[in-house]
CSV table of C-alpha atoms and ligand atoms in Angstrom, one decimal:
chain,number,residue,atom,x,y,z
A,176,ALA,CA,83.9,-10.1,-46.2
A,177,VAL,CA,86.9,-11.9,-47.6
A,178,THR,CA,89.2,-12.8,-44.7
A,179,ALA,CA,92.7,-14.3,-44.7
A,180,VAL,CA,94.5,-15.8,-41.7
A,181,ILE,CA,98.3,-15.5,-41.4
A,182,VAL,CA,99.9,-18.1,-39.2
A,183,VAL,CA,103.4,-17.2,-38.1
A,184,ALA,CA,105.4,-20.3,-37.5
A,185,ALA,CA,108.9,-19.1,-38.4
A,186,GLY,CA,110.3,-18.8,-34.8
A,187,SER,CA,113.3,-20.9,-33.8
A,188,GLY,CA,111.7,-22.3,-30.6
A,189,GLU,CA,114.9,-22.0,-28.7
A,190,ARG,CA,113.2,-21.5,-25.4
A,191,LEU,CA,111.4,-24.8,-25.8
A,192,GLY,CA,114.8,-26.5,-26.1
A,193,TYR,CA,113.8,-29.2,-28.7
A,194,GLY,CA,116.5,-28.1,-31.2
A,195,MET,CA,113.9,-27.7,-33.9
A,196,PRO,CA,111.4,-25.0,-35.0
A,197,LYS,CA,108.7,-24.8,-32.3
A,198,ALA,CA,105.9,-25.4,-34.8
A,199,GLN,CA,107.5,-28.8,-35.4
A,200,VAL,CA,107.5,-29.9,-31.8
A,201,PRO,CA,105.2,-32.8,-31.0
A,202,LEU,CA,102.0,-32.1,-29.1
A,203,GLY,CA,99.4,-34.8,-28.4
A,204,GLY,CA,100.8,-37.1,-31.1
A,205,GLU,CA,100.9,-34.4,-33.8
A,206,THR,CA,102.9,-31.2,-34.2
A,207,ILE,CA,102.2,-27.7,-32.7
A,208,LEU,CA,101.6,-26.4,-36.3
A,209,MET,CA,99.0,-29.1,-37.2
A,210,HIS,CA,97.0,-28.2,-34.1
A,211,ALA,CA,97.1,-24.5,-34.9
A,212,LEU,CA,96.1,-25.1,-38.6
A,213,ARG,CA,93.2,-27.4,-37.6
A,214,GLY,CA,91.9,-24.7,-35.3
A,215,VAL,CA,92.1,-22.1,-38.1
A,216,VAL,CA,90.3,-24.3,-40.6
A,217,ALA,CA,87.7,-25.5,-38.1
A,218,SER,CA,86.7,-21.9,-37.4
A,219,ASP,CA,85.8,-21.5,-41.1
A,220,VAL,CA,86.6,-17.7,-41.1
A,221,ALA,CA,89.3,-17.8,-43.8
A,222,ARG,CA,89.2,-17.9,-47.5
A,223,GLN,CA,93.0,-18.0,-47.5
A,224,VAL,CA,95.5,-19.2,-44.9
A,225,CYS,CA,99.2,-18.1,-45.3
A,226,ILE,CA,101.8,-19.8,-43.1
A,227,ALA,CA,105.3,-18.3,-42.5
A,228,VAL,CA,107.8,-21.0,-41.9
A,229,PRO,CA,111.6,-20.7,-41.1
A,230,LYS,CA,113.6,-19.9,-44.2
A,231,GLY,CA,115.2,-23.1,-45.5
A,232,ASP,CA,112.7,-25.3,-43.7
A,233,THR,CA,111.5,-28.5,-45.4
A,234,ALA,CA,109.9,-30.4,-42.6
A,235,LEU,CA,107.1,-27.9,-41.9
A,236,ARG,CA,106.5,-27.4,-45.6
A,237,ALA,CA,106.1,-31.2,-46.0
A,238,LEU,CA,103.6,-31.3,-43.1
A,239,ILE,CA,101.6,-28.4,-44.6
A,240,ALA,CA,101.5,-30.1,-48.0
A,241,GLU,CA,100.1,-33.2,-46.4
A,242,PHE,CA,97.5,-31.1,-44.5
A,243,THR,CA,96.5,-29.3,-47.7
A,244,VAL,CA,95.9,-32.6,-49.6
A,245,ASP,CA,93.6,-33.8,-46.8
A,246,LEU,CA,91.5,-30.7,-46.8
A,247,VAL,CA,88.0,-31.2,-48.0
A,248,ASP,CA,86.7,-29.2,-51.0
A,249,GLY,CA,85.6,-25.8,-50.1
A,250,GLY,CA,88.3,-25.4,-47.5
A,251,PRO,CA,90.6,-22.3,-47.5
A,252,GLU,CA,93.5,-21.9,-50.0
A,253,ILE,CA,96.7,-22.7,-48.2
A,254,SER,CA,100.0,-20.9,-49.1
A,255,VAL,CA,103.5,-20.9,-47.5
A,256,VAL,CA,106.1,-18.2,-47.3
A,257,ASP,CA,109.6,-17.9,-45.9
A,258,GLY,CA,109.5,-16.0,-42.6
A,259,GLY,CA,112.0,-13.3,-41.6
A,260,THR,CA,114.4,-12.7,-38.8
A,261,SER,CA,111.7,-11.1,-36.6
A,262,ARG,CA,108.1,-11.9,-36.1
A,263,ALA,CA,107.1,-8.7,-37.8
A,264,ASP,CA,109.2,-9.6,-40.8
A,265,SER,CA,107.4,-12.9,-41.0
A,266,VAL,CA,104.0,-11.1,-40.9
A,267,ARG,CA,105.2,-8.7,-43.7
A,268,ALA,CA,106.3,-11.6,-45.9
A,269,ALA,CA,102.8,-13.2,-45.6
A,270,LEU,CA,101.0,-9.9,-46.1
A,271,ALA,CA,102.8,-9.6,-49.4
A,272,VAL,CA,101.1,-12.7,-50.9
A,273,LEU,CA,97.5,-12.2,-49.8
A,274,GLU,CA,95.0,-12.3,-52.6
A,275,ASP,CA,93.5,-9.2,-54.1
A,276,GLY,CA,90.1,-8.5,-52.6
A,277,THR,CA,91.1,-9.6,-49.1
A,278,GLU,CA,89.3,-7.2,-46.7
A,279,PHE,CA,90.2,-8.6,-43.2
A,280,VAL,CA,93.2,-10.4,-41.9
A,281,LEU,CA,93.7,-12.4,-38.7
A,282,VAL,CA,97.3,-12.8,-37.5
A,283,HIS,CA,97.8,-15.9,-35.4
A,284,ASP,CA,100.9,-17.4,-33.6
A,285,ALA,CA,101.3,-21.1,-34.4
A,286,ALA,CA,102.6,-21.3,-30.8
A,287,ARG,CA,99.0,-20.7,-29.6
A,288,ALA,CA,98.1,-24.1,-31.0
A,289,LEU,CA,95.0,-24.7,-29.0
A,290,ALA,CA,93.2,-21.4,-29.6
A,291,PRO,CA,89.5,-22.3,-29.7
A,292,GLU,CA,87.4,-21.7,-32.8
A,293,ARG,CA,85.2,-19.3,-30.9
A,294,ILE,CA,88.0,-16.8,-30.5
A,295,PHE,CA,88.5,-16.7,-34.3
A,296,GLU,CA,84.8,-16.1,-34.6
A,297,ARG,CA,84.7,-13.5,-31.9
A,298,VAL,CA,87.5,-11.5,-33.5
A,299,SER,CA,85.9,-11.8,-37.0
A,300,GLU,CA,82.6,-10.6,-35.6
A,301,ALA,CA,84.2,-7.5,-34.1
A,302,LEU,CA,85.7,-6.7,-37.5
A,303,ALA,CA,82.4,-7.2,-39.2
A,304,ALA,CA,80.9,-4.9,-36.6
A,305,GLY,CA,83.3,-2.1,-37.7
A,306,ALA,CA,86.5,-2.6,-35.8
A,307,LYS,CA,89.7,-1.8,-37.7
A,308,ALA,CA,91.7,-3.7,-35.1
A,309,VAL,CA,90.7,-6.3,-32.5
A,310,ILE,CA,92.6,-8.4,-30.1
A,311,PRO,CA,91.7,-11.2,-27.7
A,312,THR,CA,92.8,-10.5,-24.1
A,313,LEU,CA,92.5,-11.9,-20.6
A,314,PRO,CA,92.8,-10.1,-17.2
A,315,VAL,CA,96.2,-10.7,-15.6
A,316,VAL,CA,96.4,-12.6,-12.3
A,317,ASP,CA,99.9,-11.4,-11.3
A,318,THR,CA,100.8,-7.9,-10.2
A,319,ILE,CA,103.0,-6.5,-13.0
A,320,LYS,CA,105.8,-4.1,-12.2
A,321,THR,CA,108.4,-2.3,-14.4
A,322,VAL,CA,112.0,-2.6,-13.4
A,323,ALA,CA,115.4,-1.2,-14.4
A,324,GLU,CA,118.9,-2.6,-14.1
A,325,THR,CA,120.5,-1.5,-10.8
A,326,ASP,CA,123.6,0.5,-11.1
A,327,GLY,CA,126.1,1.9,-8.7
A,328,ALA,CA,126.4,0.5,-5.2
A,329,ASP,CA,122.9,-1.1,-5.2
A,330,ALA,CA,124.1,-3.5,-7.9
A,331,SER,CA,125.6,-5.7,-5.3
A,332,ILE,CA,122.2,-6.1,-3.6
A,333,ALA,CA,120.1,-7.3,-6.6
A,334,PRO,CA,120.3,-7.0,-10.4
A,335,GLU,CA,117.1,-5.0,-10.8
A,336,VAL,CA,115.1,-2.3,-9.0
A,337,VAL,CA,111.4,-1.6,-9.3
A,338,THR,CA,110.4,1.6,-11.1
A,339,GLY,CA,106.6,1.3,-11.0
A,340,THR,CA,103.5,-0.8,-10.5
A,341,ALA,CA,100.8,-0.7,-13.2
A,342,PRO,CA,97.2,-0.8,-11.9
A,343,ARG,CA,96.2,-4.4,-12.4
A,344,GLU,CA,92.6,-3.8,-13.3
A,345,GLN,CA,93.7,-1.9,-16.4
A,346,LEU,CA,96.1,-4.6,-17.6
A,347,ARG,CA,95.3,-7.4,-20.0
A,348,ALA,CA,97.4,-10.3,-21.3
A,349,VAL,CA,97.2,-10.2,-25.1
A,350,GLN,CA,96.7,-13.2,-27.3
A,351,THR,CA,96.2,-14.1,-31.0
A,352,PRO,CA,94.4,-14.3,-33.4
A,353,GLN,CA,94.6,-10.5,-33.7
A,354,GLY,CA,92.2,-9.2,-36.4
A,355,PHE,CA,92.6,-6.2,-38.7
A,356,GLU,CA,91.2,-4.4,-41.6
A,357,LEU,CA,93.9,-5.4,-44.2
A,358,ALA,CA,94.6,-1.8,-45.4
A,359,THR,CA,95.2,-0.7,-41.8
A,360,LEU,CA,97.6,-3.6,-41.0
A,361,VAL,CA,99.5,-3.0,-44.2
A,362,ARG,CA,99.9,0.7,-43.4
A,363,ALA,CA,101.0,-0.1,-39.8
A,364,HIS,CA,103.7,-2.5,-41.1
A,365,GLU,CA,104.9,0.0,-43.7
A,366,ALA,CA,105.5,2.5,-40.9
A,367,ALA,CA,107.3,-0.2,-38.9
A,368,GLY,CA,109.6,-0.9,-41.9
A,369,LEU,CA,111.3,2.4,-41.1
A,370,PHE,CA,112.0,1.6,-37.5
A,371,ASP,CA,115.6,1.5,-36.2
A,372,GLU,CA,117.0,-1.7,-34.7
A,373,LYS,CA,116.0,-0.9,-31.2
A,374,GLN,CA,112.5,0.1,-32.1
A,375,ALA,CA,112.1,-3.0,-34.2
A,376,ALA,CA,113.2,-5.2,-31.4
A,377,ALA,CA,110.5,-3.8,-29.2
A,378,VAL,CA,107.7,-4.9,-31.5
A,379,THR,CA,106.0,-7.9,-29.9
A,380,ASP,CA,102.6,-7.9,-31.6
A,381,ASP,CA,100.8,-6.4,-34.6
A,382,ALA,CA,98.3,-4.4,-32.6
A,383,MET,CA,101.0,-2.2,-31.1
A,384,LEU,CA,101.9,-1.1,-34.7
A,385,VAL,CA,98.3,-0.1,-35.3
A,386,GLU,CA,98.2,1.7,-31.9
A,387,LEU,CA,101.1,3.8,-33.1
A,388,LEU,CA,99.0,4.9,-36.1
A,389,GLY,CA,96.4,6.2,-33.6
A,390,VAL,CA,93.8,3.7,-34.8
A,391,PRO,CA,91.7,2.3,-31.9
A,392,VAL,CA,92.4,-1.3,-31.1
A,393,HIS,CA,89.4,-3.1,-29.6
A,394,ALA,CA,89.6,-5.9,-27.1
A,395,VAL,CA,87.4,-9.0,-26.8
A,396,ARG,CA,87.7,-11.8,-24.3
A,397,GLY,CA,90.3,-14.4,-25.1
A,398,ALA,CA,90.6,-17.9,-23.7
A,399,SER,CA,93.0,-19.6,-21.3
A,400,GLN,CA,93.4,-22.5,-23.8
A,401,SER,CA,95.1,-20.0,-26.2
A,402,LEU,CA,98.2,-20.0,-24.1
A,403,LYS,CA,101.4,-19.4,-26.0
A,404,ILE,CA,103.5,-22.6,-25.9
A,405,THR,CA,106.9,-21.1,-25.1
A,406,THR,CA,108.6,-23.1,-22.3
A,407,PRO,CA,108.6,-26.8,-21.4
A,408,LEU,CA,106.1,-26.1,-18.7
A,409,ASP,CA,103.7,-24.6,-21.3
A,410,LEU,CA,104.0,-27.9,-23.3
A,411,ILE,CA,103.0,-29.9,-20.3
A,412,ILE,CA,100.0,-27.7,-19.8
A,413,ALA,CA,99.0,-28.0,-23.4
A,414,GLU,CA,99.3,-31.8,-23.3
A,415,GLY,CA,97.2,-31.8,-20.1
A,416,LEU,CA,94.5,-29.7,-21.9
A,417,LEU,CA,94.4,-32.2,-24.8
A,418,GLU,CA,94.1,-35.2,-22.4
A,419,GLY,CA,91.4,-33.5,-20.3
A,420,PRO,CA,88.6,-31.1,-21.3
A,421,LEU,CA,89.8,-30.7,-25.0
A,422,GLY,CA,90.7,-34.3,-25.7
B,226,LIG,O1,109.2,-15.4,-30.4
B,226,LIG,P1,107.7,-15.1,-30.1
B,226,LIG,O2,107.3,-15.9,-28.9
B,226,LIG,O3,107.3,-13.7,-30.1
B,226,LIG,O4,107.0,-15.8,-31.3
B,226,LIG,C1,105.6,-15.7,-31.5
B,226,LIG,C2,105.2,-16.4,-32.8
B,226,LIG,O5,105.9,-15.7,-33.9
B,226,LIG,C3,105.6,-17.9,-32.9
B,226,LIG,O6,104.5,-18.6,-33.4
B,226,LIG,C4,106.8,-17.9,-33.9
B,226,LIG,O7,106.8,-19.0,-34.7
B,226,LIG,C5,106.5,-16.6,-34.7
B,226,LIG,N1,107.8,-16.0,-35.3
B,226,LIG,C6,107.9,-15.9,-36.6
B,226,LIG,N2,109.1,-15.4,-37.2
B,226,LIG,C7,110.1,-15.0,-36.3
B,226,LIG,C8,109.9,-15.1,-34.9
B,226,LIG,C9,108.7,-15.6,-34.4
B,226,LIG,O8,107.0,-16.3,-37.4
B,226,LIG,N3,111.2,-14.5,-36.9
């Protein structure tokens, strides 16, 4: 089946505190984006790779151009689009330029720069086996609770109060690449285009849009190396992974 990979790299990276788009932040002597792209290409699942970069960016575009030149013959076709203000907007911008005949699409966060090849393969295999949507997940180690802002007199005690505890054995931490039948993901994003601002702000991955359509989302095992590099601590962990077992 013809598969495309969308790499979303249009975030600001504010939480990392480097004052540059996160995808451009150095990791193991390269950039976060280059690690992510090398993983995608090494997995050999994609005919086309479309990368969403921040609007107005030139540095990432230059890096991608260099990467494209170095690709051996028979590698995927690489394209670049301007991302949007939200992650979902960036995904929609990339969906709009996928080639005719594309059957499956994997959406991957550039921030998960060290996602192993086998996860791309595992997700692609589930699609080939008939899934319309598939996500890599890991069990959670922490107990997860829901909270609400405290109001009234209790506000002087603590800012939040617990409203519930989800049963941990049913919880999963969700990673990327998330894989979809292209037609299903397009339909899910069309529906999301009608969301109001509050609903749109609550969208944190693609699978949740597919869930809202009532289409089953299948879960395969993810990998701890696929951590999302978000904070300075994550960057230290990623550097450590490159020096150790992955280096
Ligand atoms: O902000 P968040 O951690 O959810 O970002 C996840 C991924 O989505 C990152 O790789 C980031 O570059 C990307 N993103 C994007 N466009 C945005 C916001 C985030 O491509 N407007």
